[in-house]
Amino acid sequence: MRIDPTVVGRGADATVYACGPDRVAKVFHTHADNPAIDREAENTRLALACGLPVPRIYEVTTWDGQPAIIMDRVSGQSLILALLSGAASVESVGAEMATLHFSIHKNRIDTGLTSLTDWLEARIRRAPDLRPEEIDRLLALLAAQETGNRFCHNDFHPDNILRTPGGDVVIDWCDATAGNPWADVARTMLVFESRALPPDTPSETGHAMNAAREAVGAAYVARYRTLAGVDELPIQGWRVLVAASRLWLALPGETGVNRKIVRRFLDGGQG
């Protein structure tokens, strides 16, 4: 296998290199036996089998001692870049995201994916600075939610959606789960509330991204409500749970928002 040293994408967990004219190698910054690598490949294959717009996976391999996934090369720009370049409006990006997200959530999946409830529970139990009785309250809230069995991306945001001539393509399926789609919606809504940015984001770009979040989120909510036929998104409990599940990551620009949501619930508010 020949991997071109040309970088075509870079993220916190991996660097994407050219691999021939129509494929790329997503090379991870981790050890080769990390089960998350195989999970991402398998989750993406499951998404493709459901007819979802994702890159085709060819193999999981290693390159220079690092694990890598060989997949289709997707020629296009992310929705966030389309927004920042003026190629798309905040309203169109929000509506586009909601339409795509809703199409993912139409898919029932009973085998092959981690349960979203189990996924959240494992991460809530790892939350720092929470007393055992507070974790118990959060887990009781989780137990009270309707489980569901829909395909959930679990990291659905504008930087994981690529515009191509053939339509939008969704990437980064490592955290995909089977569960209640309202939890997945809550996860995306928290992206719009946070101020977390991709690594090495220039200051000016970061300011522009943060300024657009609220407007994109409002357009997303309006479109998803219409598609789902609801007046309000029933995500209040899920919002608390998703925020709690992300506390252990301690991400700059995000943890403060998540901590406030969780603390408000624990102090008797609604999150």
Coordinates of C-alpha atoms in Angstrom, one line a residue, residues 5-263:
P5 CA 2.8 12.1 2.4
T6 CA 0.4 14.8 1.2
V7 CA -1.9 15.7 4.1
V8 CA -5.5 16.1 3.0
G9 CA -7.0 16.5 6.5
R10 CA -6.0 16.8 10.1
G11 CA -7.9 16.3 13.4
A12 CA -7.3 15.8 17.0
D13 CA -7.1 12.0 16.7
A14 CA -5.8 11.4 13.2
T15 CA -4.2 12.8 10.1
V16 CA -5.6 11.9 6.7
Y17 CA -3.2 11.3 3.8
A18 CA -3.7 10.7 0.1
C19 CA -3.6 7.1 -0.9
G20 CA -3.8 6.9 -4.6
P21 CA -6.2 9.1 -6.7
D22 CA -9.4 8.0 -5.1
R23 CA -8.6 6.8 -1.6
V24 CA -7.2 8.2 1.6
A25 CA -5.5 6.7 4.7
K26 CA -6.8 8.0 8.0
V27 CA -3.7 7.5 10.2
F28 CA -4.5 7.6 13.9
H29 CA -2.3 9.2 16.6
T30 CA -2.5 6.1 18.9
H31 CA -1.3 2.6 19.4
A32 CA -2.1 -0.1 16.8
D33 CA -4.4 -2.3 18.9
N34 CA -6.8 0.5 19.9
P35 CA -10.3 -1.1 19.6
A36 CA -11.7 2.3 18.6
I37 CA -10.1 2.0 15.2
D38 CA -11.9 -1.2 14.3
R39 CA -15.1 0.2 15.8
E40 CA -15.0 3.2 13.6
A41 CA -14.4 1.1 10.5
E42 CA -17.3 -1.3 11.4
N43 CA -19.7 1.5 12.3
T44 CA -19.0 3.2 9.0
R45 CA -19.7 -0.1 7.2
L46 CA -23.0 -0.5 9.1
A47 CA -23.9 3.1 8.1
L48 CA -23.2 2.3 4.4
A49 CA -25.3 -0.9 4.7
C50 CA -28.2 1.3 5.8
G51 CA -27.8 3.4 2.7
L52 CA -26.3 6.4 4.5
P53 CA -23.9 8.8 2.8
V54 CA -20.5 7.7 4.1
P55 CA -17.1 6.8 2.7
R56 CA -16.6 3.2 1.7
I57 CA -14.1 1.4 4.0
Y58 CA -11.5 -0.9 2.3
E59 CA -9.3 -2.1 5.1
V60 CA -7.8 -1.4 8.6
T61 CA -4.1 -1.6 8.5
T62 CA -0.9 0.0 9.9
W63 CA 1.4 2.6 8.4
D64 CA 4.8 3.3 10.0
G65 CA 3.6 1.5 13.1
Q66 CA 0.4 3.6 13.4
P67 CA -3.2 2.2 12.8
A68 CA -4.9 3.4 9.7
I69 CA -8.2 3.0 7.9
I70 CA -8.2 3.0 4.1
M71 CA -11.4 4.6 2.7
D72 CA -12.8 6.5 -0.2
R73 CA -11.5 9.9 -0.8
V74 CA -14.3 12.5 -0.4
S75 CA -13.7 15.6 -2.4
G76 CA -15.6 18.5 -0.8
Q77 CA -15.5 21.0 2.0
S78 CA -17.0 20.7 5.4
L79 CA -20.1 22.6 6.2
I80 CA -18.2 24.8 8.5
L81 CA -15.8 25.8 5.7
A82 CA -18.7 26.3 3.4
L83 CA -20.2 28.7 6.0
L84 CA -16.9 30.6 6.7
S85 CA -16.2 31.0 2.9
G86 CA -19.6 32.4 2.2
A87 CA -20.6 29.4 0.1
A88 CA -23.5 28.7 2.5
S89 CA -25.6 30.7 4.8
V90 CA -26.2 29.9 8.5
E91 CA -29.8 29.1 7.7
S92 CA -29.0 26.7 4.9
V93 CA -26.3 24.9 7.0
G94 CA -28.7 24.5 9.9
A95 CA -31.5 23.2 7.8
E96 CA -29.1 20.9 5.8
M97 CA -27.8 19.4 9.0
A98 CA -31.3 18.8 10.4
T99 CA -32.5 17.1 7.2
L100 CA -29.4 14.9 7.1
H101 CA -29.6 14.1 10.8
F102 CA -33.3 13.2 10.6
S103 CA -32.5 10.8 7.7
I104 CA -29.9 9.0 9.8
H105 CA -32.4 8.7 12.7
K106 CA -35.0 7.0 10.4
N107 CA -32.8 3.8 10.5
R108 CA -33.6 1.2 13.1
I109 CA -30.6 -0.9 14.1
D110 CA -30.8 -3.9 16.5
T111 CA -27.4 -5.4 16.2
G112 CA -23.8 -4.3 15.5
L113 CA -23.7 -1.0 17.4
T114 CA -23.0 -0.2 21.1
S115 CA -26.1 0.8 23.1
L116 CA -26.3 4.5 23.5
T117 CA -27.6 4.0 27.1
D118 CA -24.6 1.8 27.9
W119 CA -22.2 4.3 26.2
L120 CA -23.6 7.2 28.3
E121 CA -23.5 5.3 31.5
A122 CA -19.9 4.3 31.1
R123 CA -18.8 7.9 30.6
I124 CA -21.1 9.4 33.3
R125 CA -19.4 7.0 35.8
R126 CA -16.0 8.5 34.8
A127 CA -17.1 12.1 35.4
P128 CA -14.7 13.9 37.7
D129 CA -15.7 16.1 40.6
L130 CA -19.0 14.4 41.0
R131 CA -19.9 12.6 44.3
P132 CA -21.2 9.0 44.1
E133 CA -24.7 10.0 45.0
E134 CA -24.7 12.7 42.3
I135 CA -23.6 10.0 39.7
D136 CA -26.4 7.8 41.0
R137 CA -28.9 10.7 40.4
L138 CA -27.7 11.0 36.9
L139 CA -27.9 7.3 36.3
A140 CA -31.5 7.3 37.6
L141 CA -32.3 10.1 35.1
L142 CA -30.8 7.9 32.4
A143 CA -32.8 4.9 33.4
A144 CA -36.0 7.0 33.1
Q145 CA -35.4 7.8 29.5
E146 CA -36.8 5.8 26.6
T147 CA -34.0 3.7 25.2
G148 CA -34.8 3.5 21.4
N149 CA -33.0 1.6 18.7
R150 CA -32.2 4.2 16.0
F151 CA -28.9 4.9 14.3
C152 CA -27.2 7.8 16.2
H153 CA -24.0 9.3 14.9
N154 CA -23.1 10.7 18.4
D155 CA -20.7 13.4 17.0
F156 CA -22.8 15.2 14.4
H157 CA -21.5 18.7 13.8
P158 CA -20.7 20.8 10.7
D159 CA -17.0 19.7 10.6
N160 CA -18.1 16.1 10.2
I161 CA -20.3 16.8 7.2
L162 CA -18.7 17.2 3.7
R163 CA -20.4 18.9 0.8
T164 CA -19.6 17.0 -2.5
P165 CA -21.0 17.2 -6.0
G166 CA -22.9 14.1 -5.3
G167 CA -24.4 15.3 -2.0
D168 CA -23.4 15.5 1.6
V169 CA -21.1 12.8 3.1
V170 CA -20.9 12.2 6.9
I171 CA -17.6 11.1 8.4
D172 CA -16.2 10.1 11.8
W173 CA -18.5 7.3 12.9
C174 CA -16.3 6.1 15.8
D175 CA -18.9 7.0 18.5
A176 CA -22.0 5.8 16.6
T177 CA -24.5 4.0 18.8
A178 CA -28.0 2.6 18.7
G179 CA -30.5 4.5 20.8
N180 CA -32.9 7.3 21.2
P181 CA -32.4 9.9 18.5
W182 CA -33.3 12.7 20.9
A183 CA -30.1 12.0 22.7
D184 CA -28.2 12.5 19.4
V185 CA -30.1 15.7 18.8
A186 CA -29.1 16.9 22.3
R187 CA -25.5 16.1 21.5
T188 CA -25.6 18.3 18.4
M189 CA -27.3 21.1 20.3
L190 CA -24.5 21.1 22.9
V191 CA -22.1 21.7 20.0
F192 CA -23.9 24.9 19.2
E193 CA -23.8 25.9 22.9
S194 CA -20.1 25.2 23.4
R195 CA -17.1 27.2 22.3
A196 CA -14.8 24.3 21.6
L197 CA -12.9 24.6 18.4
P198 CA -10.8 22.2 16.2
P199 CA -7.1 22.1 16.9
D200 CA -5.0 24.9 15.5
T201 CA -8.0 27.0 14.6
P202 CA -6.8 30.6 13.8
S203 CA -8.2 33.2 16.2
E204 CA -10.1 35.1 13.6
T205 CA -11.7 31.9 12.3
G206 CA -12.6 30.8 15.8
H207 CA -14.4 34.1 16.4
A208 CA -16.4 33.7 13.2
M209 CA -17.3 30.1 14.0
N210 CA -18.5 31.0 17.5
A211 CA -20.5 33.9 16.1
A212 CA -22.4 31.6 13.7
R213 CA -23.2 28.8 16.2
E214 CA -26.4 30.3 17.6
A215 CA -27.9 31.1 14.2
V216 CA -27.0 27.6 12.8
G217 CA -28.4 26.0 15.9
A218 CA -31.7 27.9 15.6
A219 CA -32.1 26.9 11.9
Y220 CA -31.3 23.3 12.8
V221 CA -33.9 23.3 15.6
A222 CA -36.6 24.8 13.3
R223 CA -36.0 22.3 10.6
Y224 CA -35.7 19.3 12.8
R225 CA -39.0 20.2 14.6
T226 CA -40.8 20.4 11.3
L227 CA -39.4 17.0 10.1
A228 CA -40.2 15.4 13.5
G229 CA -43.7 17.0 13.7
V230 CA -43.1 18.4 17.2
D231 CA -43.4 21.9 18.7
E232 CA -40.5 21.5 21.0
L233 CA -37.5 19.2 21.0
P234 CA -37.9 16.7 23.9
I235 CA -34.3 16.7 24.9
Q236 CA -34.1 18.3 28.3
G237 CA -33.2 15.1 30.2
W238 CA -30.9 14.0 27.4
R239 CA -29.1 17.3 27.4
V240 CA -28.1 16.8 31.0
L241 CA -27.0 13.3 30.4
V242 CA -24.9 14.1 27.3
A243 CA -23.3 17.0 29.2
A244 CA -22.5 14.7 32.1
S245 CA -21.0 12.1 29.7
R246 CA -18.5 14.6 28.4
L247 CA -17.2 16.0 31.6
W248 CA -14.4 13.5 31.8
L249 CA -12.9 14.8 28.5
A250 CA -12.1 18.2 30.1
L251 CA -12.2 20.0 26.7
P252 CA -11.5 23.7 26.7
G253 CA -14.4 25.8 25.6
E254 CA -16.9 22.9 26.3
T255 CA -16.4 21.7 29.9
G256 CA -17.6 24.9 31.5
V257 CA -20.9 24.7 29.6
N258 CA -21.4 21.1 30.4
R259 CA -20.6 21.6 34.1
K260 CA -23.2 24.3 34.4
I261 CA -25.9 22.2 32.8
V262 CA -25.1 19.2 35.1
R263 CA -24.8 21.3 38.2

